[in-house]
Short mmCIF file of C-alpha atoms in Angstrom, two decimals:
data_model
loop_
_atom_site.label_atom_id
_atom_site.label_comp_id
_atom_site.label_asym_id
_atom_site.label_seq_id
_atom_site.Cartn_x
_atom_site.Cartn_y
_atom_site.Cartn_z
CA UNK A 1 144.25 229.66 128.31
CA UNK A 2 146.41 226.50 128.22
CA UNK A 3 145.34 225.43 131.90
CA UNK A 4 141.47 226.03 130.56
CA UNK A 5 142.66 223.64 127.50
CA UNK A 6 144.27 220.98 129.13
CA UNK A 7 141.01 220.62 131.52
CA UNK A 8 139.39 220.31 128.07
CA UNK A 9 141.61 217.60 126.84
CA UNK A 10 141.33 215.78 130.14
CA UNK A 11 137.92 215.44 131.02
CA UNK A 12 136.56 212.12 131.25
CA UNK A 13 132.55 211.87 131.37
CA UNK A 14 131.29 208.96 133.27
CA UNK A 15 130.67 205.55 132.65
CA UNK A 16 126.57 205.71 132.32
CA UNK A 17 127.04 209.01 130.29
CA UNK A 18 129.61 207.02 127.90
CA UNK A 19 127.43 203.75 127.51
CA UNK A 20 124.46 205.68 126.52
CA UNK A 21 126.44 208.18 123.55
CA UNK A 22 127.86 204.94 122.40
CA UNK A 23 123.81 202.97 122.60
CA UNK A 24 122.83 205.25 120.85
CA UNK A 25 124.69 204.91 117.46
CA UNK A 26 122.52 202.08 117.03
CA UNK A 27 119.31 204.69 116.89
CA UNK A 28 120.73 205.23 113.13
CA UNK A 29 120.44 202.07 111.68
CA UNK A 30 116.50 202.90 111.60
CA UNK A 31 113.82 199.90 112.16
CA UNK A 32 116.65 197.20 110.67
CA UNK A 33 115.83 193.96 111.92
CA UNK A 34 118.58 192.26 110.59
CA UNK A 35 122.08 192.85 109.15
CA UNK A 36 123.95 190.00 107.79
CA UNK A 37 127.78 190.60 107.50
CA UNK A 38 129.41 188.52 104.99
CA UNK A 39 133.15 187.97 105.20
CA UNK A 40 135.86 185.82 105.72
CA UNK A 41 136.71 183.59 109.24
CA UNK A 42 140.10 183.09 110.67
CA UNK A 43 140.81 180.99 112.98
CA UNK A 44 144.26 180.06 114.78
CA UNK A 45 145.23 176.27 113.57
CA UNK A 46 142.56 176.15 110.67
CA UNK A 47 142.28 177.14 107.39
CA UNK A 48 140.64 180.00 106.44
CA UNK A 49 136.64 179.95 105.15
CA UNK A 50 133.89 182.11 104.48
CA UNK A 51 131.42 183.17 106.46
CA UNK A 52 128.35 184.77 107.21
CA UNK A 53 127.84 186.83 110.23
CA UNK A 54 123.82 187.70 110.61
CA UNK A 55 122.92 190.07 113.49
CA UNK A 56 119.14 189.86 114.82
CA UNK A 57 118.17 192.50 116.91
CA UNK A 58 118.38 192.52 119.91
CA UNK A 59 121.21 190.45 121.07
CA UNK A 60 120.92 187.38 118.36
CA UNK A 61 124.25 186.52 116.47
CA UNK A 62 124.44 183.45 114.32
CA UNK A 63 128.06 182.85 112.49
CA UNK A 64 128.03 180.03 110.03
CA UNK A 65 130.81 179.17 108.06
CA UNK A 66 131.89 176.85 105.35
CA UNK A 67 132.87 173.23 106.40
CA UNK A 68 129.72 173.03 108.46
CA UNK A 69 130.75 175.72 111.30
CA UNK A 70 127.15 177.01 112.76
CA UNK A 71 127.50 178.79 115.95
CA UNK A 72 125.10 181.51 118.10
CA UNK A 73 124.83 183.29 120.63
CA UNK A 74 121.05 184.66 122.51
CA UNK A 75 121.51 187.39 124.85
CA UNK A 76 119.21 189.29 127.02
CA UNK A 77 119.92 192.61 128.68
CA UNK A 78 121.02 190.52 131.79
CA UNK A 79 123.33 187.72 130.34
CA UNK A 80 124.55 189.87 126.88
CA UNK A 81 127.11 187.34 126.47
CA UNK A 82 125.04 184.14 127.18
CA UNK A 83 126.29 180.97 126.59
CA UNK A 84 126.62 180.05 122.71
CA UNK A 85 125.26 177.26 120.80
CA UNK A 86 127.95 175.25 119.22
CA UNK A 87 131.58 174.07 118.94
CA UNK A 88 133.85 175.85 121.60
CA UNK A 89 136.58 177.67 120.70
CA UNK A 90 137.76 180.85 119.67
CA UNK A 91 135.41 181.55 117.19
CA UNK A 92 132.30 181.22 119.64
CA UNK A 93 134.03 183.27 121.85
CA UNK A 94 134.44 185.91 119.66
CA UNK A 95 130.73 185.67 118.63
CA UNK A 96 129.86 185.34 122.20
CA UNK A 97 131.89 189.46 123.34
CA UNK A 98 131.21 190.88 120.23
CA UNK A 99 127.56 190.42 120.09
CA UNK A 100 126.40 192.73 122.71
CA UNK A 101 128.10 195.53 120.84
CA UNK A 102 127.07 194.53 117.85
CA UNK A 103 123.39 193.37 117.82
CA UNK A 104 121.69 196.33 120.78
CA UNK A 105 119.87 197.91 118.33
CA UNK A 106 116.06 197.43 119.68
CA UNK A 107 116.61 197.61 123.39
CA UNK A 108 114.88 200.25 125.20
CA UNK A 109 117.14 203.30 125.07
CA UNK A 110 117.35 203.34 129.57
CA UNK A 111 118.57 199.46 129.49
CA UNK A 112 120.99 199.64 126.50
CA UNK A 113 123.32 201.05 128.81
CA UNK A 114 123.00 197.86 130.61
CA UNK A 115 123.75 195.24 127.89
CA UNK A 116 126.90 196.79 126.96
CA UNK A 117 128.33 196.21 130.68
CA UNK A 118 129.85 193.11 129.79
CA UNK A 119 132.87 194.39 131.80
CA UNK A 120 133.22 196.39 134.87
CA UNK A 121 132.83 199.49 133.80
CA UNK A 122 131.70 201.50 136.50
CA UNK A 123 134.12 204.35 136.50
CA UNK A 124 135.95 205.79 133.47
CA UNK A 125 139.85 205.48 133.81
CA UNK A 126 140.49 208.20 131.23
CA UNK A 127 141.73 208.54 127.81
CA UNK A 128 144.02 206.20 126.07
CA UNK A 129 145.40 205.41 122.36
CA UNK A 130 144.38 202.29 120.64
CA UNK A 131 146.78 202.56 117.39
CA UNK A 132 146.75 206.02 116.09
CA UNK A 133 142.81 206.52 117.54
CA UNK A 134 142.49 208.59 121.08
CA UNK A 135 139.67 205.97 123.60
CA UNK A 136 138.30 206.22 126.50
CA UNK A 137 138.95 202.89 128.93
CA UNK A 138 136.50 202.05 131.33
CA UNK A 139 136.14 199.82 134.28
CA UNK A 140 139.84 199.54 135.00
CA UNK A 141 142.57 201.69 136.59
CA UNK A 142 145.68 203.26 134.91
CA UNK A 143 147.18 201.00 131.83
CA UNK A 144 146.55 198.13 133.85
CA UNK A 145 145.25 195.23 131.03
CA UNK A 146 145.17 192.27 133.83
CA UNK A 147 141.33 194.13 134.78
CA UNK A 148 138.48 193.54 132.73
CA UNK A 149 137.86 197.02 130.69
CA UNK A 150 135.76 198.29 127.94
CA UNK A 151 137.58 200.89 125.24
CA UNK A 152 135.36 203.23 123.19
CA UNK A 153 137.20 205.23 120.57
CA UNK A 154 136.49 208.91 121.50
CA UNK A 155 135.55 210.40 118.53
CA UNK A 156 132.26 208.47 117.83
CA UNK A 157 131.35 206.42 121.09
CA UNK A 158 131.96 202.96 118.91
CA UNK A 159 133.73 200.02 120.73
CA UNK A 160 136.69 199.65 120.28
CA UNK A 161 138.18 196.98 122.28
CA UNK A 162 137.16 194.65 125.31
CA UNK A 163 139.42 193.22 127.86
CA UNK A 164 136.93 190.46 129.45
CA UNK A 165 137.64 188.79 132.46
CA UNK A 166 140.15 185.93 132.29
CA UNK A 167 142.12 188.00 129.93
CA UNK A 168 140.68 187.39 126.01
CA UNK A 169 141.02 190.25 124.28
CA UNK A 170 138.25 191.51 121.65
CA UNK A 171 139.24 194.06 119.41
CA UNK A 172 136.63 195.91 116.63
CA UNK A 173 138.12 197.51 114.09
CA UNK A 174 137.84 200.26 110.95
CA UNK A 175 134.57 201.61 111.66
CA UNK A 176 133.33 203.64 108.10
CA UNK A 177 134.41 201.44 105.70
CA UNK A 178 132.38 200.73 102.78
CA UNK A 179 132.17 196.98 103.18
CA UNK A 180 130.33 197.26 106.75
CA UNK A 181 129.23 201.06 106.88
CA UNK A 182 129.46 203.30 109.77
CA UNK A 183 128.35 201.35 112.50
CA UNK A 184 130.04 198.40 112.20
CA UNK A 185 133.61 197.33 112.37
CA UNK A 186 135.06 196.00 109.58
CA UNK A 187 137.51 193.78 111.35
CA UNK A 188 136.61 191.86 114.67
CA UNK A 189 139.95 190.07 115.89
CA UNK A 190 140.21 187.87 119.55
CA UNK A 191 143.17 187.88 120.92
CA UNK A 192 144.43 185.15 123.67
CA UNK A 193 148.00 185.28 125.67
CA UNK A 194 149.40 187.64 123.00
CA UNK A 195 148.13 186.07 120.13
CA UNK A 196 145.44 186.51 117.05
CA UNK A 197 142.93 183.41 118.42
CA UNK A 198 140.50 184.26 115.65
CA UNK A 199 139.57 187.46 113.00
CA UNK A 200 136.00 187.65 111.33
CA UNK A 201 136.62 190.25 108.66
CA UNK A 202 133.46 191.77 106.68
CA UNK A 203 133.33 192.09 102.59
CA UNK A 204 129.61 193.10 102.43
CA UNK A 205 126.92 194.31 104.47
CA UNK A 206 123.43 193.74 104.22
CA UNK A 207 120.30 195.21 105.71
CA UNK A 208 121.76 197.95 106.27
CA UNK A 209 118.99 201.26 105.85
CA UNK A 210 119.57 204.63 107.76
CA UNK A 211 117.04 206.36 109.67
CA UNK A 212 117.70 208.86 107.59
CA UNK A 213 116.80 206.96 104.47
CA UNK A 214 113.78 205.18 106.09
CA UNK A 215 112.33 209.02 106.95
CA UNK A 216 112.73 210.58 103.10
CA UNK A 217 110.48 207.20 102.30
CA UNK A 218 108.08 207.55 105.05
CA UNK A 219 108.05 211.51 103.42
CA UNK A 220 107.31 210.22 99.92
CA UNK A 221 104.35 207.83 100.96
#
């Protein structure tokens, strides 16, 4: 019985199989076209501002900010993370990685998958802790954070923190909370050579309808 359990506890499922649990959250956010994410912008060596995050689906982020800060980001299921419009700097490059996890509602459900490969994820290294929260880490091997590697917190197949290639470190954040529902984090921090490079953290969310709200509607009509 505890051999039978520990096989339990250790199984991994693939890569393709994880991508498309964690693709599919977006499924309950219903026909939302856009969510806009209001908050407040941190970024190392400035002072801190509000913001507006607004997510167009698919693969459209636009984060403008007091003090004249206007940055986006275009993807397609290619290039998720395509080159920003903008002011570099850590705040575009935390628009630029978050994005594709964000803002994949509206791609076909057999390239979704796809889009969220912004790593390589190929095969799943195994389970892992990210604070108190059991993940699985794809795309690299062992503990080994020098690899580019995508975490997804095991419980409900959200992202929970990407390690992209040349080391920046994107980290999302209190999933459920009132101020950005269930499927989006509440805190999206970018972290660069052991340090907090920039945090977008949401106060309100709107747009936001369930499926499941959009269906009693369609039941009522």
């Amino acid at each position: 019985m505890r051999l039978l359990l520990a096989l339990v506890l250790a199984y991994v499922p693939s890569a393709t199989s994880l991508l498309k649990h964690t693709a599919g959250r977006a499924q309950a956010l219903g026909r939302a076209r856009e969510v806009t994410l209001s908050g407040v912008l941190f970024v190392s060596g400035e002072p801190q501002r509000n913001a507006q995050l607004v997510l167009r689906f698919p693969l459209q982020c636009r984060l403008d900010g007091e003090g004249g800060l206007s940055l986006s980001v275009k993807g397609t299921v290619e290039n998720p993370g395509a080159v920003g419009e903008g002011t570099a700097g850590p705040a575009l490059r935390l628009l630029q990685l978050s994005c594709p996890f964000l803002a994949h509602r509206g791609i076909p459900a057999a390239e979704a998958p796809q889009a969220l490969r912004t790593a390589e994820v190929d095969a799943a290294a195994g389970l892992s802790r990210f604070g108190d929260r059991v993940t699985y880490v794809l795309g690299a091997a062992g503990r080994d954070l020098s690899t580019p590697q995508l975490w997804l917190y095991k419980d409900n197949a959200a992202p929970a923190r990407l390690i992209a290639q040349g080391g920046a470190d994107l980290r999302l954040l209190q999933y459920g909370s009132p101020a950005a529902a269930e499927w989006f984090p509440r805190v999206i921090e970018l972290w660069a050579s052991g340090q907090l490079a920039a945090r977008f953290e949401v106060l309100e969310a709107k747009g936001v309808r369930a499926a499941t709200q959009e269906e009693e509607d369609d039941s009522r009509e």
